[in-house]
Amino acid sequence: MRARKGFGFVEIIVATLIAAVCSIPIIMMVSSSRSETSKAINYLRAMELANEALEWAMIATDTANLDTNLSGCGGSLIVDVGGGTLGPADVDTIDPLNPKWDADGIISRDIGYSDQYNTAYFLRSISVVPVTSGMGAGYMSEVRVEVKWNEGRAPTNLMDPAGDRMRKITLTTLVTHDNRIDY
Amino acid sequence: MTIASITEAKTIFRRRSAFTMIEMIASIAVALVVFLLIYKLLSGVRNHYMYGTVNLQNLQDARLAINHLRRDFSSACPRFKDGGSPANAYIYVNRLRKYVFKDPPGWASQYGDPIQITPNGLSFFRFEFDAGSKPRVELVQYQFDAATKTLKRKYKGSERAFKGFEAVEFRLYTHMVNPAVPLLWVRLLIHEGKEMYGSANIGKPLELTTTISSNFVSSSLNNLTWNYETYHN
């Protein structure tokens, strides 16, 4: 009779606990793969934001205010769009120099970022430092783009470059000022 | 019949007794709850897995498409036709430079082929870096087909399809850094849920924007006074 007795209450509880403990790593693994994908997506976006700023640098001509022009393009990509509501920032577009492009209607002015960028609180800062020594001295500048962002939480200060963003990438390139080269 | 035999008979009888209705209902209920919990767990894991794989696929599609677009457009240029003589070549190059970009598809100039950008398509020539003495260019075309959710890239007679695109948008803009050189703005909206699992509810659509410039266009427009180019093969 005793040999045919079923499981006791304590045995059931212990078995359930073991099963629960064993399932935790599975759930953790699956959910962490999802959050890792989300991090990878934000990383790709940050890379493209940095690349975008480098593209701006690469079309720049030799102007004395290159630093001002380019550095002014930095800042938070989530801004106050009115009434305290936060929304995606716009790209700093300007009227084209060639009026033919406008006449053909091929230039857009309302260029902006997706709402999906909002949760990462991207912050981009751009600096231009003239090369003062070596081969490029006098006609090259170093352009450094830094993109910081957060994963899953808002920063305490949206605009502070030293703010509490969790992640950061930096891309750097050299820009040649053609007009300064004596051919 | 002895007492011992009666006791043995009772024992045999008790050993053969079936489950009662209450025991059956209770055990079935417990089994159902256990199965439900296991189902919930496995279903949750499966949903997480599908969601994750769709998001990952979206990311890979975006990266692949952006890489192709950047590599192609960074060496984009209008194609200058052969003017037949150095003097004509100079005229052709400078007349086409007045446009560089042109919107209406099929617009052709006697001086060459400008870069054409429509909201859902690109058509331009790309420099081929080979050892030839004359600059050789090849036509590259991108076209978004909303019906099949595919971005198609045509190059040298071959076609490559990037699938799972909900929307693709191409635009030109001029930035405050230099209004003389237009930049290409690209927006991609990718969602592979329907493609992979037959449901648009699985995974989150991925939206990505970026800017791409062409080194050749930039050089050409920034340095009109000295940057002399002849026709392209």
CSV table of C-alpha atoms in Angstrom, one decimal:
chain,number,residue,atom,x,y,z
A,1,MET,CA,0.0,0.0,0.0
A,2,ARG,CA,2.7,2.4,0.9
A,3,ALA,CA,4.6,1.7,-2.3
A,4,ARG,CA,1.6,2.8,-4.3
A,5,LYS,CA,1.2,6.1,-2.6
A,6,GLY,CA,1.1,9.2,-4.9
A,7,PHE,CA,3.2,12.3,-4.8
A,8,GLY,CA,3.1,14.2,-1.6
A,9,PHE,CA,2.4,17.9,-1.4
A,10,VAL,CA,5.9,18.8,-0.6
A,11,GLU,CA,7.2,16.8,-3.5
A,12,ILE,CA,4.8,18.6,-5.9
A,13,ILE,CA,5.9,22.0,-4.6
A,14,VAL,CA,9.6,21.1,-4.9
A,15,ALA,CA,9.1,19.7,-8.5
A,16,THR,CA,7.2,22.9,-9.5
A,17,LEU,CA,9.9,25.1,-8.0
A,18,ILE,CA,12.6,23.2,-9.9
A,19,ALA,CA,10.6,23.5,-13.1
A,20,ALA,CA,10.1,27.2,-12.5
A,21,VAL,CA,13.8,27.8,-11.8
A,22,CYS,CA,14.8,25.8,-14.9
A,23,SER,CA,12.4,27.8,-17.1
A,24,ILE,CA,13.8,31.2,-15.9
A,25,PRO,CA,17.0,31.0,-18.0
A,26,ILE,CA,14.9,30.1,-21.1
A,27,ILE,CA,12.7,33.1,-20.6
A,28,MET,CA,15.7,35.3,-19.8
A,29,MET,CA,17.5,34.1,-22.9
A,30,VAL,CA,14.6,34.7,-25.3
A,31,SER,CA,13.7,38.1,-23.8
A,32,SER,CA,17.4,39.2,-23.7
A,33,SER,CA,17.8,38.3,-27.4
A,34,ARG,CA,14.9,40.7,-28.1
A,35,SER,CA,16.4,43.5,-26.1
A,36,GLU,CA,19.8,42.8,-27.7
A,37,THR,CA,18.1,43.2,-31.1
A,38,SER,CA,16.7,46.5,-29.9
A,39,LYS,CA,20.1,47.6,-28.9
A,40,ALA,CA,21.5,46.6,-32.3
A,41,ILE,CA,18.8,48.6,-34.0
A,42,ASN,CA,19.7,51.7,-32.0
A,43,TYR,CA,23.3,51.2,-32.7
A,44,LEU,CA,22.6,51.1,-36.5
A,45,ARG,CA,20.6,54.3,-36.1
A,46,ALA,CA,23.4,55.9,-34.2
A,47,MET,CA,25.9,54.9,-36.9
A,48,GLU,CA,23.6,56.4,-39.6
A,49,LEU,CA,23.2,59.6,-37.6
A,50,ALA,CA,27.0,59.9,-37.3
A,51,ASN,CA,27.5,59.0,-41.0
A,52,GLU,CA,24.9,61.7,-41.9
A,53,ALA,CA,26.9,64.4,-40.1
A,54,LEU,CA,30.1,63.2,-41.9
A,55,GLU,CA,28.2,63.5,-45.2
A,56,TRP,CA,27.4,67.1,-44.3
A,57,ALA,CA,31.1,67.7,-43.5
A,58,MET,CA,32.2,66.1,-46.8
A,59,ILE,CA,30.1,68.6,-48.9
A,60,ALA,CA,31.4,71.6,-47.0
A,61,THR,CA,33.5,74.1,-48.9
A,62,ASP,CA,36.4,76.0,-47.4
A,63,THR,CA,34.6,78.5,-45.3
A,64,ALA,CA,35.9,80.3,-42.3
A,65,ASN,CA,32.7,79.4,-40.4
A,66,LEU,CA,32.7,75.7,-41.2
A,67,ASP,CA,33.1,75.0,-37.5
A,68,THR,CA,30.1,77.2,-36.7
A,69,ASN,CA,28.0,75.8,-39.5
A,70,LEU,CA,28.7,72.2,-38.7
A,71,SER,CA,28.8,72.4,-34.9
A,72,GLY,CA,25.5,74.2,-35.0
A,73,CYS,CA,23.9,71.0,-36.5
A,74,GLY,CA,24.4,69.1,-33.4
A,75,GLY,CA,21.9,68.6,-30.5
A,76,SER,CA,19.2,66.4,-29.3
A,77,LEU,CA,17.1,64.6,-32.0
A,78,ILE,CA,14.1,64.8,-29.8
A,79,VAL,CA,12.9,68.3,-29.2
A,80,ASP,CA,10.0,70.3,-27.8
A,81,VAL,CA,7.6,70.6,-30.8
A,82,GLY,CA,5.3,72.9,-28.9
A,83,GLY,CA,3.3,72.9,-25.8
A,84,GLY,CA,5.8,70.8,-24.0
A,85,THR,CA,5.3,67.9,-26.3
A,86,LEU,CA,8.4,66.1,-27.4
A,87,GLY,CA,8.9,65.1,-31.0
A,88,PRO,CA,11.6,64.2,-33.6
A,89,ALA,CA,13.8,67.1,-34.7
A,90,ASP,CA,14.0,68.3,-38.3
A,91,VAL,CA,17.1,68.3,-40.5
A,92,ASP,CA,18.5,71.8,-41.0
A,93,THR,CA,17.5,72.3,-44.7
A,94,ILE,CA,18.1,75.5,-46.6
A,95,ASP,CA,17.1,76.8,-50.1
A,96,PRO,CA,19.3,75.5,-52.9
A,97,LEU,CA,21.8,77.7,-54.5
A,98,ASN,CA,20.7,76.5,-58.0
A,99,PRO,CA,17.2,77.8,-58.7
A,100,LYS,CA,16.7,75.2,-61.4
A,101,TRP,CA,16.4,72.5,-58.8
A,102,ASP,CA,13.6,74.4,-57.1
A,103,ALA,CA,11.9,75.1,-60.4
A,104,ASP,CA,11.9,71.4,-61.1
A,105,GLY,CA,10.5,70.8,-57.7
A,106,ILE,CA,13.1,68.2,-56.7
A,107,ILE,CA,14.3,69.8,-53.5
A,108,SER,CA,12.5,68.9,-50.2
A,109,ARG,CA,12.5,71.0,-47.1
A,110,ASP,CA,10.5,69.0,-44.6
A,111,ILE,CA,13.1,66.4,-43.8
A,112,GLY,CA,12.9,64.8,-40.4
A,113,TYR,CA,13.5,61.8,-38.3
A,114,SER,CA,11.1,59.0,-37.4
A,115,ASP,CA,9.1,58.9,-34.2
A,116,GLN,CA,10.8,55.6,-33.5
A,117,TYR,CA,14.0,57.5,-32.7
A,118,ASN,CA,12.3,59.2,-29.7
A,119,THR,CA,12.7,56.4,-27.2
A,120,ALA,CA,16.5,56.3,-27.6
A,121,TYR,CA,16.9,60.1,-26.9
A,122,PHE,CA,19.7,60.5,-29.4
A,123,LEU,CA,22.1,63.4,-28.9
A,124,ARG,CA,24.6,64.3,-31.7
A,125,SER,CA,27.5,66.6,-31.2
A,126,ILE,CA,29.9,67.7,-34.0
A,127,SER,CA,33.2,69.3,-33.6
A,128,VAL,CA,35.6,70.6,-36.2
A,129,VAL,CA,39.3,71.0,-35.2
A,130,PRO,CA,41.8,72.4,-37.7
A,131,VAL,CA,44.9,70.2,-38.3
A,132,THR,CA,47.8,72.2,-37.0
A,133,SER,CA,50.7,69.9,-37.5
A,134,GLY,CA,51.9,67.3,-40.0
A,135,MET,CA,51.0,66.9,-43.6
A,136,GLY,CA,47.5,68.3,-43.3
A,137,ALA,CA,48.5,71.4,-41.4
A,138,GLY,CA,46.8,74.5,-42.8
A,139,TYR,CA,44.4,72.8,-45.2
A,140,MET,CA,42.7,70.0,-43.4
A,141,SER,CA,40.3,69.8,-40.5
A,142,GLU,CA,39.3,66.9,-38.3
A,143,VAL,CA,35.6,66.4,-38.0
A,144,ARG,CA,34.5,64.4,-35.0
A,145,VAL,CA,30.9,63.3,-34.6
A,146,GLU,CA,29.7,61.8,-31.3
A,147,VAL,CA,26.3,60.2,-31.0
A,148,LYS,CA,25.0,59.3,-27.5
A,149,TRP,CA,21.7,57.5,-26.7
A,150,ASN,CA,19.8,55.7,-24.1
A,151,GLU,CA,18.2,52.3,-23.9
A,152,GLY,CA,14.7,52.3,-22.3
A,153,ARG,CA,14.9,55.3,-20.1
A,154,ALA,CA,14.7,59.1,-20.5
A,155,PRO,CA,17.8,61.2,-19.6
A,156,THR,CA,17.5,63.8,-16.9
A,157,ASN,CA,18.6,66.5,-19.3
A,158,LEU,CA,17.8,66.3,-23.0
A,159,MET,CA,20.3,68.9,-24.3
A,160,ASP,CA,23.2,68.4,-22.0
A,161,PRO,CA,26.0,66.8,-24.0
A,162,ALA,CA,27.4,65.4,-20.8
A,163,GLY,CA,24.0,64.1,-19.9
A,164,ASP,CA,23.3,60.7,-18.7
A,165,ARG,CA,23.1,58.8,-21.9
A,166,MET,CA,24.1,55.2,-21.6
A,167,ARG,CA,25.8,54.5,-24.9
A,168,LYS,CA,28.1,56.4,-27.3
A,169,ILE,CA,29.8,56.1,-30.6
A,170,THR,CA,32.3,58.4,-32.2
A,171,LEU,CA,33.2,58.7,-35.9
A,172,THR,CA,36.0,60.9,-37.1
A,173,THR,CA,37.2,62.0,-40.6
A,174,LEU,CA,39.5,64.5,-42.2
A,175,VAL,CA,38.1,67.1,-44.5
A,176,THR,CA,40.4,68.8,-47.1
A,177,HIS,CA,39.9,72.5,-47.8
A,178,ASP,CA,40.6,72.6,-51.5
A,179,ASN,CA,40.8,76.3,-51.6
A,180,ARG,CA,43.7,76.5,-49.2
A,181,ILE,CA,45.9,74.2,-51.3
A,182,ASP,CA,48.4,76.0,-53.5
A,183,TYR,CA,48.2,73.9,-56.7
B,1,MET,CA,-14.7,-18.2,6.0
B,2,THR,CA,-12.0,-17.1,8.4
B,3,ILE,CA,-11.4,-13.6,9.5
B,4,ALA,CA,-8.0,-13.7,7.8
B,5,SER,CA,-9.6,-14.6,4.5
B,6,ILE,CA,-12.2,-11.8,4.8
B,7,THR,CA,-9.4,-9.3,5.5
B,8,GLU,CA,-7.5,-10.5,2.4
B,9,ALA,CA,-10.6,-10.3,0.3
B,10,LYS,CA,-11.2,-6.7,1.4
B,11,THR,CA,-7.6,-5.8,0.7
B,12,ILE,CA,-7.9,-7.3,-2.9
B,13,PHE,CA,-11.1,-5.4,-3.3
B,14,ARG,CA,-9.6,-2.1,-2.2
B,15,ARG,CA,-6.6,-2.6,-4.4
B,16,ARG,CA,-8.9,-3.0,-7.4
B,17,SER,CA,-11.0,0.0,-6.6
B,18,ALA,CA,-11.1,2.7,-9.5
B,19,PHE,CA,-10.8,6.5,-9.1
B,20,THR,CA,-13.8,8.2,-7.8
B,21,MET,CA,-15.5,11.0,-9.8
B,22,ILE,CA,-14.1,13.7,-7.5
B,23,GLU,CA,-10.5,12.3,-7.9
B,24,MET,CA,-10.9,12.2,-11.7
B,25,ILE,CA,-12.3,15.8,-11.9
B,26,ALA,CA,-9.6,17.0,-9.6
B,27,SER,CA,-6.8,15.3,-11.5
B,28,ILE,CA,-8.1,16.5,-14.8
B,29,ALA,CA,-8.4,20.0,-13.5
B,30,VAL,CA,-4.9,19.9,-12.2
B,31,ALA,CA,-3.6,18.4,-15.5
B,32,LEU,CA,-5.5,21.1,-17.4
B,33,VAL,CA,-4.0,23.9,-15.3
B,34,VAL,CA,-0.5,22.4,-15.8
B,35,PHE,CA,-1.0,22.0,-19.5
B,36,LEU,CA,-2.3,25.6,-19.7
B,37,LEU,CA,0.7,26.9,-17.9
B,38,ILE,CA,3.1,24.9,-20.1
B,39,TYR,CA,1.2,26.1,-23.2
B,40,LYS,CA,1.4,29.7,-22.0
B,41,LEU,CA,5.1,29.4,-21.3
B,42,LEU,CA,5.9,27.7,-24.7
B,43,SER,CA,3.6,30.1,-26.5
B,44,GLY,CA,5.3,33.1,-24.8
B,45,VAL,CA,8.7,31.7,-25.7
B,46,ARG,CA,7.6,31.1,-29.3
B,47,ASN,CA,6.1,34.7,-29.6
B,48,HIS,CA,9.3,36.2,-28.2
B,49,TYR,CA,11.3,34.1,-30.6
B,50,MET,CA,9.2,35.1,-33.6
B,51,TYR,CA,9.2,38.8,-32.6
B,52,GLY,CA,12.9,38.7,-32.1
B,53,THR,CA,13.7,37.0,-35.4
B,54,VAL,CA,11.4,39.4,-37.3
B,55,ASN,CA,13.1,42.4,-35.7
B,56,LEU,CA,16.5,40.9,-36.4
B,57,GLN,CA,15.6,40.3,-40.0
B,58,ASN,CA,14.3,43.9,-40.3
B,59,LEU,CA,17.7,45.1,-39.0
B,60,GLN,CA,19.6,42.9,-41.4
B,61,ASP,CA,17.5,44.0,-44.4
B,62,ALA,CA,18.0,47.7,-43.4
B,63,ARG,CA,21.7,47.3,-43.1
B,64,LEU,CA,22.0,45.5,-46.4
B,65,ALA,CA,19.9,48.0,-48.3
B,66,ILE,CA,21.7,51.0,-46.7
B,67,ASN,CA,25.1,49.5,-47.4
B,68,HIS,CA,24.2,49.0,-51.1
B,69,LEU,CA,22.7,52.5,-51.4
B,70,ARG,CA,25.6,54.2,-49.8
B,71,ARG,CA,28.2,52.3,-51.8
B,72,ASP,CA,26.4,53.0,-55.1
B,73,PHE,CA,25.4,56.6,-54.5
B,74,SER,CA,28.7,57.8,-53.0
B,75,SER,CA,30.2,57.5,-56.5
B,76,ALA,CA,27.1,58.6,-58.4
B,77,CYS,CA,27.5,61.1,-61.2
B,78,PRO,CA,25.7,62.4,-64.2
B,79,ARG,CA,26.9,60.8,-67.4
B,80,PHE,CA,28.5,63.3,-69.8
B,81,LYS,CA,28.1,62.5,-73.4
B,82,ASP,CA,31.0,62.7,-75.9
B,83,GLY,CA,30.9,66.1,-77.5
B,84,GLY,CA,33.2,64.9,-80.3
B,85,SER,CA,35.8,67.5,-79.6
B,86,PRO,CA,37.5,69.0,-76.5
B,87,ALA,CA,35.7,72.2,-77.0
B,88,ASN,CA,32.3,70.5,-77.2
B,89,ALA,CA,33.2,68.2,-74.3
B,90,TYR,CA,33.7,71.3,-72.2
B,91,ILE,CA,30.4,72.8,-73.2
B,92,TYR,CA,28.6,69.5,-72.7
B,93,VAL,CA,30.0,69.1,-69.2
B,94,ASN,CA,29.2,72.6,-68.1
B,95,ARG,CA,25.7,72.6,-69.5
B,96,LEU,CA,24.8,69.3,-67.8
B,97,ARG,CA,26.4,70.7,-64.6
B,98,LYS,CA,23.7,73.3,-64.5
B,99,TYR,CA,21.2,70.5,-63.7
B,100,VAL,CA,23.1,67.5,-62.3
B,101,PHE,CA,19.8,66.3,-60.9
B,102,LYS,CA,16.6,66.2,-62.9
B,103,ASP,CA,13.2,64.8,-61.7
B,104,PRO,CA,11.0,63.8,-64.7
B,105,PRO,CA,11.8,60.1,-65.5
B,106,GLY,CA,13.1,59.7,-69.0
B,107,TRP,CA,14.3,63.3,-69.2
B,108,ALA,CA,17.2,63.3,-71.5
B,109,SER,CA,19.6,66.0,-72.4
B,110,GLN,CA,21.8,66.0,-75.5
B,111,TYR,CA,24.6,66.7,-73.1
B,112,GLY,CA,24.2,63.6,-71.1
B,113,ASP,CA,22.1,61.8,-68.4
B,114,PRO,CA,21.5,63.6,-65.1
B,115,ILE,CA,20.9,61.9,-61.8
B,116,GLN,CA,17.2,61.2,-61.5
B,117,ILE,CA,15.5,60.9,-58.2
B,118,THR,CA,11.8,60.2,-57.7
B,119,PRO,CA,10.1,59.5,-54.4
B,120,ASN,CA,10.3,55.8,-55.0
B,121,GLY,CA,13.2,55.4,-57.4
B,122,LEU,CA,16.8,56.3,-58.2
B,123,SER,CA,18.5,56.3,-61.6
B,124,PHE,CA,22.1,57.3,-61.9
B,125,PHE,CA,25.5,56.4,-63.2
B,126,ARG,CA,28.2,55.2,-61.0
B,127,PHE,CA,31.9,55.4,-61.5
B,128,GLU,CA,33.7,52.2,-62.2
B,129,PHE,CA,37.2,52.2,-60.8
B,130,ASP,CA,39.1,50.3,-63.4
B,131,ALA,CA,42.4,50.8,-65.0
B,132,GLY,CA,41.1,52.3,-68.2
B,133,SER,CA,42.4,55.7,-69.3
B,134,LYS,CA,38.8,57.0,-69.9
B,135,PRO,CA,36.4,57.2,-67.0
B,136,ARG,CA,33.8,54.5,-67.3
B,137,VAL,CA,30.4,54.7,-65.7
B,138,GLU,CA,27.6,52.1,-65.2
B,139,LEU,CA,23.9,52.7,-64.8
B,140,VAL,CA,22.5,51.8,-61.4
B,141,GLN,CA,18.7,51.9,-60.8
B,142,TYR,CA,16.7,51.4,-57.6
B,143,GLN,CA,12.9,51.1,-57.8
B,144,PHE,CA,10.5,50.4,-54.9
B,145,ASP,CA,7.5,48.2,-55.8
B,146,ALA,CA,4.8,48.8,-53.1
B,147,ALA,CA,2.7,45.8,-54.4
B,148,THR,CA,5.4,43.3,-53.8
B,149,LYS,CA,7.1,45.3,-50.9
B,150,THR,CA,10.3,45.0,-52.7
B,151,LEU,CA,13.2,47.4,-53.4
B,152,LYS,CA,14.8,46.3,-56.7
B,153,ARG,CA,18.4,47.2,-57.6
B,154,LYS,CA,19.4,46.9,-61.3
B,155,TYR,CA,23.1,47.0,-62.2
B,156,LYS,CA,24.9,45.6,-65.2
B,157,GLY,CA,22.0,43.6,-66.4
B,158,SER,CA,21.4,41.8,-63.1
B,159,GLU,CA,18.7,42.5,-60.6
B,160,ARG,CA,18.7,42.2,-56.8
B,161,ALA,CA,15.5,42.3,-54.8
B,162,PHE,CA,15.4,43.5,-51.2
B,163,LYS,CA,12.2,42.1,-49.7
B,164,GLY,CA,10.0,43.1,-46.7
B,165,PHE,CA,9.9,46.8,-47.4
B,166,GLU,CA,6.7,48.6,-46.3
B,167,ALA,CA,7.9,51.9,-47.7
B,168,VAL,CA,11.0,53.4,-49.3
B,169,GLU,CA,11.4,57.1,-49.9
B,170,PHE,CA,14.1,59.0,-51.7
B,171,ARG,CA,14.3,62.8,-51.6
B,172,LEU,CA,16.9,65.5,-52.3
B,173,TYR,CA,17.6,68.3,-49.9
B,174,THR,CA,20.2,71.0,-49.5
B,175,HIS,CA,21.8,71.4,-46.1
B,176,MET,CA,22.8,74.7,-44.4
B,177,VAL,CA,26.4,73.6,-44.5
B,178,ASN,CA,26.5,74.0,-48.3
B,179,PRO,CA,23.3,74.9,-50.3
B,180,ALA,CA,25.3,74.3,-53.6
B,181,VAL,CA,25.4,70.5,-53.2
B,182,PRO,CA,22.1,68.5,-52.8
B,183,LEU,CA,22.1,65.4,-50.6
B,184,LEU,CA,20.1,62.2,-51.0
B,185,TRP,CA,17.8,61.5,-48.1
B,186,VAL,CA,16.6,57.9,-47.7
B,187,ARG,CA,13.8,56.6,-45.6
B,188,LEU,CA,13.2,52.8,-45.2
B,189,LEU,CA,10.3,51.2,-43.4
B,190,ILE,CA,10.9,47.5,-43.1
B,191,HIS,CA,8.6,44.8,-41.7
B,192,GLU,CA,9.3,41.1,-42.4
B,193,GLY,CA,6.5,39.8,-40.1
B,194,LYS,CA,4.2,39.0,-43.1
B,195,GLU,CA,7.0,37.6,-45.1
B,196,MET,CA,8.3,35.3,-42.4
B,197,TYR,CA,5.3,34.3,-40.4
B,198,GLY,CA,2.3,35.4,-42.5
B,199,SER,CA,1.2,38.1,-39.9
B,200,ALA,CA,1.9,41.8,-39.8
B,201,ASN,CA,1.3,41.7,-36.1
B,202,ILE,CA,4.5,39.8,-35.3
B,203,GLY,CA,7.6,42.0,-34.8
B,204,LYS,CA,7.8,45.8,-35.0
B,205,PRO,CA,8.3,47.7,-38.2
B,206,LEU,CA,11.8,49.3,-38.4
B,207,GLU,CA,12.1,52.8,-39.7
B,208,LEU,CA,15.5,54.2,-40.6
B,209,THR,CA,16.6,57.4,-42.3
B,210,THR,CA,20.0,58.5,-43.5
B,211,THR,CA,21.7,61.0,-45.8
B,212,ILE,CA,24.1,60.1,-48.6
B,213,SER,CA,26.3,62.4,-50.6
B,214,SER,CA,28.1,61.7,-53.8
B,215,ASN,CA,31.8,62.6,-53.8
B,216,PHE,CA,31.8,63.2,-57.5
B,217,VAL,CA,28.8,65.5,-57.4
B,218,SER,CA,30.2,67.3,-54.4
B,219,SER,CA,33.6,67.8,-56.1
B,220,SER,CA,32.0,68.8,-59.4
B,221,LEU,CA,29.7,71.4,-57.9
B,222,ASN,CA,32.1,72.8,-55.3
B,223,ASN,CA,35.0,73.3,-57.7
B,224,LEU,CA,33.5,74.6,-61.0
B,225,THR,CA,36.5,76.7,-61.8
B,226,TRP,CA,39.1,74.0,-62.0
B,227,ASN,CA,37.4,70.6,-62.0
B,228,TYR,CA,37.4,69.8,-65.7
B,229,GLU,CA,35.9,66.5,-66.7
B,230,THR,CA,35.5,65.0,-70.1
B,231,TYR,CA,32.9,62.5,-71.4
B,232,HIS,CA,32.2,59.2,-69.8
B,233,ASN,CA,32.5,55.8,-71.4
